[in-house]
Each structure stands twice: as C-alpha cells, then as structure tokens.
Amino acid sequence: MNKYTNSFHERANAMADSLILEHYSLSELNFETVSHYRERFARVKPGHPWNGLETKEFLYKIGAWGKLRDSSKEGLTLAGLLMFSEERIITEVLPQYFLEYREHADANGTGWTKRFTSQDGTWSGNVYDFYFRVLAELERHVWSDEGRIVLGEALVNALVHADYGEEGGIAVEKEDGAFRFANPGRFRIPVEAAMAGQMSNLRNPNVFKMFLLIDVCKRAGSGLKRMHDMQEQALVQPVDISQQTNPDRTIVTLCPLLFPAEAGATVETETDESLQQPEQEWTEQEDRGIKESFVNNEPNSVNISTNSVINEENSLNNTIDSINNEANSVKKSVDSVNKKGKSVNNKLDSMNNRSDSGNNEMSVHDMGEGEEDEKMDERLWKMAELARRKKRLAPAVMEEMIVRLCCERPLRLKELATLLERTPDGLRNNYLGKLLEEGKIRLKYPDQPNHPRQAYIGTGKS
C-alpha cells in the first residue's frame, strides 16, 4: 500500500473522501467528465454564482479540490479523484477500486448480454460516468417512473456508501427480473434506522455532496426511505438488504416492474381503447428504433395514409369529419378533445402568448392568424396525446415524442409540460438534459441558458 492508501484506512471512521492528495493536480482529471458535471450543474442551478468560477475554484467549492491550511500545499481530494479522474490513476491510490455492470443472459446466470467495467478502457472508469452509464441501462428495462426513481436511489446509495479501499468493488447486476447493487462496506447505522430515514453516517460525504448538487439524490438518509416508501408502487417484492462479512459487503436487491416483454406479463394501464396498444408492441417498437411505428404508422396516427390529416376522405379538413364541423368539432362538449373542460386553445394559451411570438422561430403566430394557429396547436396536441393518456410511458418513446414535438416548432419547458402532462422538473431532469447531451434537441438561446423565452428545438438527429 502507498501512503495514500494507508492514510485512507487510518481515517476509515472519519471523512475519508476529503483526504487531500498533494501530488495529484488538475491534469489527473478527465475534463469531459468535469465539463459534463458543470453543464448539468448549470442546468439544475442556472443562476448559481459558482457557474462563473474557474475550474479549480469550482472544484474547491464542491469538495473535489482541497487546500492544506497550515501550508501552501493543495491537490485533488479523494472524492474529486473518484468522481472525475480515470481508472488507471484512481487505482494508484485505491488498488481495490473496481466498478462493474452486467446483465445475465438467463436465469442461471451463465453468460452476459451486456457488461462493462471500469477497467475496459472504453470510458473514463470514474464514479460519475459510471452512474450515468448504469442509469441509462437500468431505465431501458423499467416500466414505471417510480421504478426508475427507486433504481436510481439504489445506485447512488451504493456509490456514496462504498468503502473504496476494500476489496470487491461495486457491482450492479440484472438477472431474471431482479437488480442487485453490491458495494464494499457495511451500513454504519442499523438497517432499520436507515429505512426509517434517520440521518445516515455517510462514508463518502463529499461524493454525496457532488451528487446532491446536481439533484441526483436528496438529503442524507433519504435514499433507503424513499425506496421503502415507493416499493408498493414500484416493486414486485419489498426491498431486500443483506450485509456480509469477510469481506464487508452490502447488497440491495430490487425487483421492479419491468417491460412486459421481459416480465412475461401484460401491464394494464388506464387508457382509451382507441389508443390502447399492448405494451409488448411498444417494447418491440423501441427495439426497432420506434421511428417505423411512432406517430406516422399507427392506426390512429395523424399521418397514416388512410386516416391522415391530409387524406381527402378522412382528413381533419374534410367537410364531414372536419375539426371545424359543427357536429364533430373539437369545440363540441361531447366526444371532443375538450370534453374534460379544457379546450386546446385554452390549454395552450400560455404557449401562444403573443409577447413571445416575435422571438420564436417557427412560432405558430409566424404562420398566420386564426386558423393556422389552431391547426398547429391541434397537431401538437394530437402528437402528445399518448403521453397524456398513458402516465407510464417507455423512456425511449417519451424521448422520441419530445424530439418530434420540438421539431414542429421551438417549445418552452412549460409548453412541453402542458402538452405531455408531466411536471417541468421531471421533464428537465429525466429527458431534456439527456436529449441535449445527445444532440437530439438544442437550446434556442444556447449562450443564454436563463433567457426568459428559452425554448427547445429539435435537430432532426436520430
């Protein structure tokens, strides 16, 4: 063991991840990771004064950089190394450090359909990037928003409570409908107390702080309690926590509601029969990239040839079935889009505020007055109907829907929230940030994140 490893173990009961590594400078960091973190921090806290700081000072504020008060020495903290460096450098200080994600091919656990580790050399291998890589994999399998939240809590719980100086590493494993999160080290308080939400004795408080600052987790001690409180909505079985010795290890097992194709069952949802589709079909669409079956091909699609809005016989502009026809008008109280008492034009009133239209590329008001405005609003409303009808929607389907909506015209956060009937925070944290990073949407005012008329624009990138 080198001197840093010895120091780590000597301070095992103290705030070990605040240990300053004097000879480890900013050059040991993966700056793509740092940049990603700062971008997310700026999205979550757009008006925060730390956004304007130089890199070193920003890292000092979040606990990734340290200064020795009794000398002029400074350097990365152990937390900063774990979060933002690379596997080869991290293992110089912590030889036992190892991260792994794997999905077993069958119930017997023989072979993997997917696997990556911190050692494979295809990515940084640090804790921060591991969190987002694994989270993306977990969300592919889970049916409900609650299930995704619970799995995210379990993942960050393993990362902030792990004893990175001990053997075994962190392993996240999917097998036969269950997800296991294993980390070196045992709970520092009784499991019952942790499940009740009592203040947790964090092993890595600075790692926790860095995740907390970007809204990945909530206050200390809340993770297990949230899992426990949400288990009835999100899990097939209660949360299972086991602790082992020699070596010390904690294993949290969750069995969330999976997509029916994986769970072998059909999940019933409250939807109109005219829009209801077997969830197996949605999973198959996702596997095909969705594009072949989404909006443009479905029996109720606004663009399918036999029922298209531009089809002469069944067109929405057809004199018999037109949206403007008195008998079947969307403004009619029965069998109407407005039957819940919220007209499309009223519902989207804030979306079409004329004070914004002058600065809105492709705004509905740029298209002309009256009828053209209504047609665009109707089109957006129709495109987003599935999300309003189905509160549990596959993440990939929701992402595709958001991109398509934003390709129609720039949409502000509150507009998307209205169309999709989702909370602004939920959209921003679960979808928009990811789509921005992937380049599938862009900001209307990229140099002014806090612009009062900020909107999201679809790039057409698949």
Short mmCIF file of C-alpha atoms in Angstrom, two decimals:
data_model
loop_
_atom_site.label_atom_id
_atom_site.label_comp_id
_atom_site.label_asym_id
_atom_site.label_seq_id
_atom_site.Cartn_x
_atom_site.Cartn_y
_atom_site.Cartn_z
CA MET A 1 0.00 0.00 0.00
CA ASN A 2 1.19 3.52 -0.75
CA LYS A 3 0.98 6.35 1.75
CA TYR A 4 -2.42 7.50 0.46
CA THR A 5 -3.94 4.05 0.88
CA ASN A 6 -2.55 3.84 4.42
CA SER A 7 -3.94 7.29 5.20
CA PHE A 8 -7.28 6.22 3.80
CA HIS A 9 -7.52 3.27 6.17
CA GLU A 10 -6.25 5.26 9.13
CA ARG A 11 -9.13 7.68 8.58
CA ALA A 12 -11.73 5.00 7.88
CA ASN A 13 -14.03 6.34 10.57
CA ALA A 14 -13.50 9.98 9.62
CA MET A 15 -14.37 11.93 6.47
CA ALA A 16 -12.05 9.83 4.35
CA ASP A 17 -13.02 11.21 0.96
CA SER A 18 -11.87 14.70 1.99
CA LEU A 19 -8.27 13.42 2.10
CA ILE A 20 -6.08 15.78 0.05
CA LEU A 21 -3.77 14.12 -2.46
CA GLU A 22 -0.95 16.67 -2.59
CA HIS A 23 0.71 15.44 -5.77
CA TYR A 24 -2.46 14.95 -7.79
CA SER A 25 -3.29 18.03 -9.83
CA LEU A 26 -5.95 19.09 -12.31
CA SER A 27 -4.03 17.25 -15.03
CA GLU A 28 -5.19 13.93 -13.49
CA LEU A 29 -8.81 14.74 -14.31
CA ASN A 30 -10.93 13.65 -17.24
CA PHE A 31 -12.10 17.03 -18.47
CA GLU A 32 -15.01 15.58 -20.46
CA THR A 33 -16.39 14.37 -17.14
CA VAL A 34 -15.77 17.72 -15.46
CA SER A 35 -17.42 19.53 -18.36
CA HIS A 36 -20.44 17.22 -18.23
CA TYR A 37 -20.78 17.82 -14.49
CA ARG A 38 -20.57 21.59 -14.87
CA GLU A 39 -23.15 21.59 -17.66
CA ARG A 40 -25.57 19.61 -15.53
CA PHE A 41 -24.87 21.83 -12.51
CA ALA A 42 -25.66 24.90 -14.66
CA ARG A 43 -28.95 23.36 -15.85
CA VAL A 44 -30.03 22.44 -12.34
CA LYS A 45 -28.83 25.72 -10.79
CA PRO A 46 -28.86 28.21 -13.68
CA GLY A 47 -28.43 31.32 -11.51
CA HIS A 48 -25.81 29.93 -9.14
CA PRO A 49 -22.69 32.09 -8.60
CA TRP A 50 -20.39 29.05 -8.90
CA ASN A 51 -21.21 28.80 -12.62
CA GLY A 52 -18.84 31.69 -13.28
CA LEU A 53 -15.87 30.27 -11.37
CA GLU A 54 -12.65 28.97 -12.88
CA THR A 55 -12.30 25.18 -12.87
CA LYS A 56 -10.07 24.88 -9.81
CA GLU A 57 -12.19 27.21 -7.71
CA PHE A 58 -15.37 25.43 -8.79
CA LEU A 59 -13.88 22.06 -7.82
CA TYR A 60 -12.84 23.52 -4.46
CA LYS A 61 -16.41 24.67 -3.81
CA ILE A 62 -17.91 21.24 -4.49
CA GLY A 63 -15.27 19.36 -2.47
CA ALA A 64 -13.20 17.92 -5.32
CA TRP A 65 -10.15 20.11 -4.64
CA GLY A 66 -8.53 20.71 -1.26
CA LYS A 67 -6.10 23.12 0.36
CA LEU A 68 -3.94 22.49 3.43
CA ARG A 69 -4.45 25.44 5.74
CA ASP A 70 -1.11 25.07 7.54
CA SER A 71 0.89 25.11 4.30
CA SER A 72 0.68 26.18 0.70
CA LYS A 73 0.00 22.64 -0.47
CA GLU A 74 -3.13 21.75 -2.33
CA GLY A 75 -4.44 18.99 -4.56
CA LEU A 76 -7.34 16.79 -5.53
CA THR A 77 -9.41 15.31 -2.74
CA LEU A 78 -10.05 11.59 -2.76
CA ALA A 79 -13.66 12.41 -3.68
CA GLY A 80 -12.51 14.50 -6.63
CA LEU A 81 -10.27 11.68 -7.82
CA LEU A 82 -13.11 9.14 -7.59
CA MET A 83 -15.63 11.34 -9.36
CA PHE A 84 -13.59 12.99 -12.10
CA SER A 85 -10.31 11.15 -12.75
CA GLU A 86 -9.65 7.93 -14.69
CA GLU A 87 -9.44 4.32 -13.60
CA ARG A 88 -5.67 3.99 -14.08
CA ILE A 89 -4.99 7.00 -11.86
CA ILE A 90 -7.65 6.12 -9.27
CA THR A 91 -6.13 2.66 -8.75
CA GLU A 92 -2.74 4.23 -7.96
CA VAL A 93 -4.36 5.47 -4.75
CA LEU A 94 -7.04 2.81 -4.28
CA PRO A 95 -5.76 -0.51 -5.73
CA GLN A 96 -9.04 -2.31 -4.91
CA TYR A 97 -11.16 0.17 -6.88
CA PHE A 98 -13.41 -1.59 -9.40
CA LEU A 99 -16.81 -0.83 -10.96
CA GLU A 100 -18.91 -3.30 -12.95
CA TYR A 101 -22.31 -3.51 -14.63
CA ARG A 102 -23.63 -6.76 -16.11
CA GLU A 103 -26.84 -8.28 -17.42
CA HIS A 104 -27.14 -12.05 -17.33
CA ALA A 105 -28.41 -13.86 -20.39
CA ASP A 106 -30.67 -16.24 -18.46
CA ALA A 107 -31.94 -17.17 -15.04
CA ASN A 108 -28.96 -19.47 -14.46
CA GLY A 109 -26.61 -16.51 -14.71
CA THR A 110 -24.47 -18.05 -17.45
CA GLY A 111 -23.07 -15.53 -19.88
CA TRP A 112 -23.84 -11.85 -20.24
CA THR A 113 -25.87 -9.94 -22.75
CA LYS A 114 -24.19 -6.71 -21.67
CA ARG A 115 -21.21 -5.95 -19.47
CA PHE A 116 -18.79 -3.11 -18.88
CA THR A 117 -16.26 -2.38 -16.18
CA SER A 118 -14.07 0.49 -15.04
CA GLN A 119 -11.09 -1.39 -16.50
CA ASP A 120 -12.25 -1.92 -20.08
CA GLY A 121 -10.63 1.26 -21.42
CA THR A 122 -13.63 2.40 -23.47
CA TRP A 123 -14.62 5.12 -21.00
CA SER A 124 -13.12 7.02 -18.05
CA GLY A 125 -13.91 4.44 -15.38
CA ASN A 126 -14.74 7.08 -12.77
CA VAL A 127 -17.71 7.09 -10.38
CA TYR A 128 -19.56 9.98 -12.03
CA ASP A 129 -19.55 8.48 -15.52
CA PHE A 130 -20.39 5.04 -14.11
CA TYR A 131 -23.54 6.45 -12.51
CA PHE A 132 -24.91 7.83 -15.77
CA ARG A 133 -23.86 4.83 -17.88
CA VAL A 134 -25.56 2.41 -15.50
CA LEU A 135 -28.64 4.59 -15.02
CA ALA A 136 -29.22 4.61 -18.79
CA GLU A 137 -29.08 0.80 -18.82
CA LEU A 138 -31.44 0.44 -15.85
CA GLU A 139 -34.04 2.75 -17.38
CA ARG A 140 -34.21 0.61 -20.53
CA HIS A 141 -35.84 -2.18 -18.57
CA VAL A 142 -38.18 -0.49 -16.14
CA TRP A 143 -41.82 0.23 -16.86
CA SER A 144 -42.74 2.96 -14.35
CA ASP A 145 -41.30 6.33 -13.37
CA GLU A 146 -41.42 5.13 -9.76
CA GLY A 147 -39.33 2.10 -10.66
CA ARG A 148 -36.71 4.27 -12.32
CA ILE A 149 -36.56 6.51 -9.26
CA VAL A 150 -36.10 3.54 -6.93
CA LEU A 151 -33.31 2.05 -9.06
CA GLY A 152 -31.59 5.44 -9.25
CA GLU A 153 -31.72 5.73 -5.46
CA ALA A 154 -30.21 2.26 -5.05
CA LEU A 155 -27.41 3.09 -7.48
CA VAL A 156 -26.38 6.36 -5.85
CA ASN A 157 -26.73 4.72 -2.42
CA ALA A 158 -24.12 2.11 -3.40
CA LEU A 159 -21.74 4.78 -4.74
CA VAL A 160 -21.85 7.13 -1.73
CA HIS A 161 -21.70 4.38 0.91
CA ALA A 162 -18.99 2.24 -0.67
CA ASP A 163 -15.66 1.66 1.07
CA TYR A 164 -13.44 2.13 -1.95
CA GLY A 165 -10.38 0.96 -0.04
CA GLU A 166 -11.79 -2.53 0.46
CA GLU A 167 -11.86 -5.42 -1.98
CA GLY A 168 -14.82 -6.48 -4.08
CA GLY A 169 -15.65 -3.25 -5.85
CA ILE A 170 -19.10 -2.05 -6.82
CA ALA A 171 -21.24 -4.39 -8.93
CA VAL A 172 -24.64 -3.66 -10.44
CA GLU A 173 -26.28 -6.75 -11.84
CA LYS A 174 -29.53 -7.56 -13.65
CA GLU A 175 -30.63 -11.15 -13.54
CA ASP A 176 -34.03 -12.80 -14.00
CA GLY A 177 -36.11 -9.69 -13.24
CA ALA A 178 -34.03 -8.60 -10.24
CA PHE A 179 -31.42 -5.86 -9.89
CA ARG A 180 -28.63 -6.21 -7.33
CA PHE A 181 -26.47 -3.34 -6.13
CA ALA A 182 -23.41 -4.56 -4.21
CA ASN A 183 -20.76 -2.36 -2.64
CA PRO A 184 -17.82 -2.93 -0.27
CA GLY A 185 -18.54 -1.86 3.30
CA ARG A 186 -21.47 -2.25 5.69
CA PHE A 187 -24.04 0.25 6.90
CA ARG A 188 -22.78 2.46 9.72
CA ILE A 189 -26.22 2.60 11.33
CA PRO A 190 -28.80 -0.21 11.74
CA VAL A 191 -30.65 -1.01 8.51
CA GLU A 192 -33.98 -0.40 10.25
CA ALA A 193 -32.88 3.11 11.17
CA ALA A 194 -31.71 3.79 7.62
CA MET A 195 -35.03 2.57 6.20
CA ALA A 196 -36.85 4.89 8.60
CA GLY A 197 -34.96 7.85 7.15
CA GLN A 198 -32.66 8.58 10.08
CA MET A 199 -29.57 10.64 9.24
CA SER A 200 -27.12 8.39 7.54
CA ASN A 201 -23.48 8.16 8.64
CA LEU A 202 -22.04 8.75 5.17
CA ARG A 203 -18.78 7.07 4.31
CA ASN A 204 -18.17 9.46 1.39
CA PRO A 205 -19.84 12.77 2.27
CA ASN A 206 -18.08 14.75 -0.47
CA VAL A 207 -19.09 12.27 -3.19
CA PHE A 208 -22.61 12.56 -1.81
CA LYS A 209 -22.42 16.36 -1.86
CA MET A 210 -21.38 16.37 -5.53
CA PHE A 211 -24.36 14.20 -6.48
CA LEU A 212 -26.66 16.27 -4.27
CA LEU A 213 -25.63 19.50 -6.01
CA ILE A 214 -26.84 18.19 -9.38
CA ASP A 215 -30.11 16.76 -7.99
CA VAL A 216 -29.11 13.14 -8.43
CA CYS A 217 -30.04 12.45 -4.82
CA LYS A 218 -31.85 14.12 -1.96
CA ARG A 219 -30.77 14.88 1.60
CA ALA A 220 -28.62 12.41 3.51
CA GLY A 221 -30.58 9.49 4.89
CA SER A 222 -33.50 9.78 2.48
CA GLY A 223 -32.44 7.21 -0.13
CA LEU A 224 -33.43 3.97 1.57
CA LYS A 225 -36.56 5.57 3.00
CA ARG A 226 -37.68 6.65 -0.47
CA MET A 227 -37.08 3.13 -1.76
CA HIS A 228 -39.11 1.76 1.14
CA ASP A 229 -41.93 4.29 0.72
CA MET A 230 -42.21 3.71 -3.04
CA GLN A 231 -41.87 -0.07 -3.06
CA GLU A 232 -45.60 -0.75 -3.31
CA GLN A 233 -45.92 1.34 -6.49
CA ALA A 234 -42.55 0.41 -7.99
CA LEU A 235 -41.57 -3.10 -6.90
CA VAL A 236 -42.92 -6.61 -7.25
CA GLN A 237 -41.30 -7.55 -3.92
CA PRO A 238 -40.10 -5.44 -0.96
CA VAL A 239 -36.57 -4.06 -0.89
CA ASP A 240 -34.12 -6.74 0.26
CA ILE A 241 -30.93 -5.67 2.05
CA SER A 242 -28.25 -8.11 3.13
CA GLN A 243 -24.87 -7.46 4.74
CA GLN A 244 -21.89 -9.78 4.58
CA THR A 245 -18.61 -10.00 6.44
CA ASN A 246 -15.10 -11.10 5.42
CA PRO A 247 -15.11 -9.01 3.35
CA ASP A 248 -17.67 -6.49 4.49
CA ARG A 249 -20.25 -6.02 1.78
CA THR A 250 -23.78 -4.61 1.37
CA ILE A 251 -26.20 -5.98 -1.23
CA VAL A 252 -29.51 -4.30 -2.07
CA THR A 253 -31.88 -6.32 -4.29
CA LEU A 254 -34.85 -4.78 -6.08
CA CYS A 255 -37.49 -6.39 -8.31
CA PRO A 256 -39.16 -3.55 -10.21
CA LEU A 257 -41.99 -3.74 -12.73
CA LEU A 258 -40.21 -4.48 -15.99
CA PHE A 259 -41.44 -4.02 -19.52
CA PRO A 260 -43.90 -6.84 -20.21
CA ALA A 261 -41.60 -8.41 -22.80
CA GLU A 262 -39.08 -9.03 -20.04
CA ALA A 263 -41.51 -9.71 -17.20
CA GLY A 264 -43.62 -12.15 -19.21
CA ALA A 265 -46.87 -10.33 -18.46
CA THR A 266 -49.06 -7.57 -19.78
CA VAL A 267 -49.27 -4.44 -17.69
CA GLU A 268 -52.71 -2.88 -17.66
CA THR A 269 -52.97 0.87 -17.90
CA GLU A 270 -55.90 3.23 -17.89
CA THR A 271 -56.16 4.31 -21.50
CA ASP A 272 -58.88 4.84 -24.04
CA GLU A 273 -59.45 1.66 -26.07
CA SER A 274 -58.93 3.60 -29.27
CA LEU A 275 -55.37 4.40 -28.19
CA GLN A 276 -54.59 1.28 -26.16
CA GLN A 277 -51.79 -0.88 -27.53
CA PRO A 278 -50.27 -4.00 -25.99
CA GLU A 279 -47.15 -3.00 -24.14
CA GLN A 280 -45.28 -5.80 -25.95
CA GLU A 281 -45.77 -3.83 -29.16
CA TRP A 282 -44.28 -0.71 -27.62
CA THR A 283 -41.23 -2.65 -26.50
CA GLU A 284 -40.78 -4.06 -29.98
CA GLN A 285 -41.09 -0.57 -31.41
CA GLU A 286 -38.39 0.62 -29.08
CA ASP A 287 -36.11 -2.18 -30.24
CA ARG A 288 -36.67 -1.10 -33.84
CA GLY A 289 -35.81 2.45 -33.00
CA ILE A 290 -39.52 3.41 -32.69
CA LYS A 291 -39.40 5.54 -35.80
CA GLU A 292 -41.16 2.98 -38.03
CA SER A 293 -44.15 2.70 -35.70
CA PHE A 294 -44.37 6.02 -33.88
CA VAL A 295 -46.97 8.65 -34.88
CA ASN A 296 -46.56 8.11 -38.61
CA ASN A 297 -47.62 4.45 -38.91
CA GLU A 298 -50.07 3.62 -36.14
CA PRO A 299 -53.78 3.04 -36.90
CA ASN A 300 -54.63 6.29 -35.12
CA SER A 301 -51.67 8.23 -36.43
CA VAL A 302 -52.27 11.71 -37.72
CA ASN A 303 -50.05 10.93 -40.69
CA ILE A 304 -51.09 7.45 -41.81
CA SER A 305 -52.32 7.38 -45.36
CA THR A 306 -55.86 6.17 -44.69
CA ASN A 307 -56.50 8.46 -41.73
CA SER A 308 -54.07 11.22 -42.45
CA VAL A 309 -54.86 14.83 -41.77
CA ILE A 310 -54.22 15.37 -45.46
CA ASN A 311 -56.24 12.40 -46.73
CA GLU A 312 -59.16 13.64 -48.73
CA GLU A 313 -61.71 11.12 -47.45
CA ASN A 314 -60.85 11.13 -43.74
CA SER A 315 -58.95 14.35 -43.43
CA LEU A 316 -59.44 16.57 -40.45
CA ASN A 317 -60.27 19.20 -43.05
CA ASN A 318 -62.92 17.03 -44.71
CA THR A 319 -66.28 18.75 -44.67
CA ILE A 320 -67.98 15.79 -42.96
CA ASP A 321 -65.40 14.93 -40.28
CA SER A 322 -63.57 18.18 -40.13
CA ILE A 323 -62.41 19.52 -36.81
CA ASN A 324 -64.39 22.60 -37.81
CA ASN A 325 -67.58 20.67 -38.50
CA GLU A 326 -70.26 21.63 -36.02
CA ALA A 327 -71.38 18.09 -35.25
CA ASN A 328 -67.89 16.73 -34.53
CA SER A 329 -65.98 19.86 -33.78
CA VAL A 330 -63.21 19.75 -31.20
CA LYS A 331 -65.11 22.60 -29.58
CA LYS A 332 -68.18 20.44 -29.09
CA SER A 333 -68.59 19.31 -25.49
CA VAL A 334 -69.25 15.59 -26.27
CA ASP A 335 -66.65 13.30 -27.96
CA SER A 336 -64.38 16.24 -28.19
CA VAL A 337 -60.77 16.92 -27.33
CA ASN A 338 -62.30 19.48 -24.99
CA LYS A 339 -64.71 17.18 -23.18
CA LYS A 340 -62.67 17.47 -19.96
CA GLY A 341 -63.44 21.14 -19.92
CA LYS A 342 -60.00 22.24 -21.08
CA SER A 343 -60.05 23.45 -24.66
CA VAL A 344 -56.94 23.03 -26.74
CA ASN A 345 -56.72 26.74 -27.27
CA ASN A 346 -57.21 27.48 -23.58
CA LYS A 347 -54.83 24.71 -22.54
CA LEU A 348 -52.12 26.04 -24.82
CA ASP A 349 -52.93 29.67 -24.20
CA SER A 350 -49.68 30.25 -22.41
CA MET A 351 -47.86 28.51 -25.27
CA ASN A 352 -49.05 31.05 -27.81
CA ASN A 353 -48.53 34.23 -25.84
CA ARG A 354 -48.05 36.91 -28.44
CA SER A 355 -45.38 38.67 -26.37
CA ASP A 356 -43.11 35.71 -27.14
CA SER A 357 -44.04 35.12 -30.75
CA GLY A 358 -41.79 37.76 -32.19
CA ASN A 359 -38.72 35.90 -30.95
CA ASN A 360 -39.94 32.35 -31.51
CA GLU A 361 -38.55 30.60 -34.57
CA MET A 362 -41.37 28.88 -36.47
CA SER A 363 -43.87 30.18 -33.92
CA VAL A 364 -47.48 29.36 -34.68
CA HIS A 365 -48.04 33.09 -34.90
CA ASP A 366 -45.40 33.38 -37.59
CA MET A 367 -47.53 31.09 -39.73
CA GLY A 368 -50.50 33.38 -39.88
CA GLU A 369 -53.52 34.26 -37.82
CA GLY A 370 -56.50 32.29 -36.57
CA GLU A 371 -56.96 29.02 -38.42
CA GLU A 372 -53.24 28.29 -38.95
CA ASP A 373 -52.58 28.84 -35.23
CA GLU A 374 -55.33 26.42 -34.34
CA LYS A 375 -54.12 23.77 -36.80
CA MET A 376 -50.61 23.82 -35.35
CA ASP A 377 -51.91 23.64 -31.78
CA GLU A 378 -54.19 20.76 -32.75
CA ARG A 379 -51.27 18.94 -34.37
CA LEU A 380 -49.04 19.31 -31.30
CA TRP A 381 -51.89 18.32 -29.01
CA LYS A 382 -52.61 15.23 -31.10
CA MET A 383 -48.93 14.22 -31.27
CA ALA A 384 -48.68 14.32 -27.48
CA GLU A 385 -51.97 12.56 -26.79
CA LEU A 386 -50.40 9.21 -25.98
CA ALA A 387 -48.32 10.74 -23.17
CA ARG A 388 -51.41 12.33 -21.62
CA ARG A 389 -53.35 9.07 -21.83
CA LYS A 390 -50.56 6.84 -20.52
CA LYS A 391 -48.85 8.06 -17.38
CA ARG A 392 -46.37 5.20 -17.59
CA LEU A 393 -44.59 5.52 -20.90
CA ALA A 394 -41.37 3.87 -22.05
CA PRO A 395 -38.49 6.38 -21.70
CA ALA A 396 -37.44 5.86 -25.31
CA VAL A 397 -40.99 6.53 -26.50
CA MET A 398 -41.21 9.70 -24.43
CA GLU A 399 -37.85 10.90 -25.74
CA GLU A 400 -38.92 10.32 -29.33
CA MET A 401 -42.16 12.19 -28.70
CA ILE A 402 -40.32 15.18 -27.20
CA VAL A 403 -37.95 15.33 -30.16
CA ARG A 404 -40.81 15.21 -32.66
CA LEU A 405 -42.72 17.94 -30.85
CA CYS A 406 -39.64 20.16 -30.77
CA CYS A 407 -39.09 19.55 -34.48
CA GLU A 408 -42.52 21.04 -35.17
CA ARG A 409 -41.53 24.32 -33.56
CA PRO A 410 -39.45 25.58 -30.60
CA LEU A 411 -41.18 24.69 -27.34
CA ARG A 412 -40.59 26.12 -23.90
CA LEU A 413 -40.44 23.92 -20.82
CA LYS A 414 -43.92 24.91 -19.63
CA GLU A 415 -45.31 24.20 -23.10
CA LEU A 416 -43.88 20.68 -23.12
CA ALA A 417 -45.16 20.11 -19.59
CA THR A 418 -48.66 21.15 -20.70
CA LEU A 419 -48.67 19.04 -23.85
CA LEU A 420 -47.32 15.91 -22.13
CA GLU A 421 -48.98 16.43 -18.74
CA ARG A 422 -45.71 15.93 -16.90
CA THR A 423 -44.02 18.14 -14.31
CA PRO A 424 -41.41 20.60 -15.62
CA ASP A 425 -38.82 19.25 -13.17
CA GLY A 426 -39.48 15.69 -14.26
CA LEU A 427 -39.07 16.55 -17.93
CA ARG A 428 -35.92 18.57 -17.33
CA ASN A 429 -34.21 16.01 -15.09
CA ASN A 430 -35.29 12.79 -16.83
CA TYR A 431 -35.40 13.69 -20.51
CA LEU A 432 -34.36 17.15 -21.70
CA GLY A 433 -30.84 17.10 -20.27
CA LYS A 434 -30.16 13.71 -21.86
CA LEU A 435 -31.57 14.79 -25.23
CA LEU A 436 -29.47 17.96 -25.18
CA GLU A 437 -26.34 15.94 -24.46
CA GLU A 438 -27.15 13.56 -27.31
CA GLY A 439 -27.69 16.47 -29.69
CA LYS A 440 -31.28 15.47 -30.48
CA ILE A 441 -32.56 18.85 -29.32
CA ARG A 442 -30.84 22.18 -28.81
CA LEU A 443 -31.48 25.40 -26.93
CA LYS A 444 -32.94 28.30 -28.86
CA TYR A 445 -30.59 30.61 -26.96
CA PRO A 446 -27.55 28.40 -26.24
CA ASP A 447 -25.43 31.28 -24.94
CA GLN A 448 -28.15 32.46 -22.58
CA PRO A 449 -29.43 29.45 -20.59
CA ASN A 450 -31.65 31.70 -18.46
CA HIS A 451 -33.21 33.60 -21.34
CA PRO A 452 -36.85 34.37 -20.43
CA ARG A 453 -38.03 32.89 -23.75
CA GLN A 454 -35.69 29.90 -23.74
CA ALA A 455 -37.05 27.02 -25.81
CA TYR A 456 -36.02 23.59 -27.09
CA ILE A 457 -35.63 22.94 -30.81
CA GLY A 458 -35.49 19.51 -32.46
CA THR A 459 -32.32 18.95 -34.50
CA GLY A 460 -33.61 16.06 -36.60
CA LYS A 461 -30.76 13.90 -35.29
CA SER A 462 -31.83 10.33 -34.61
#
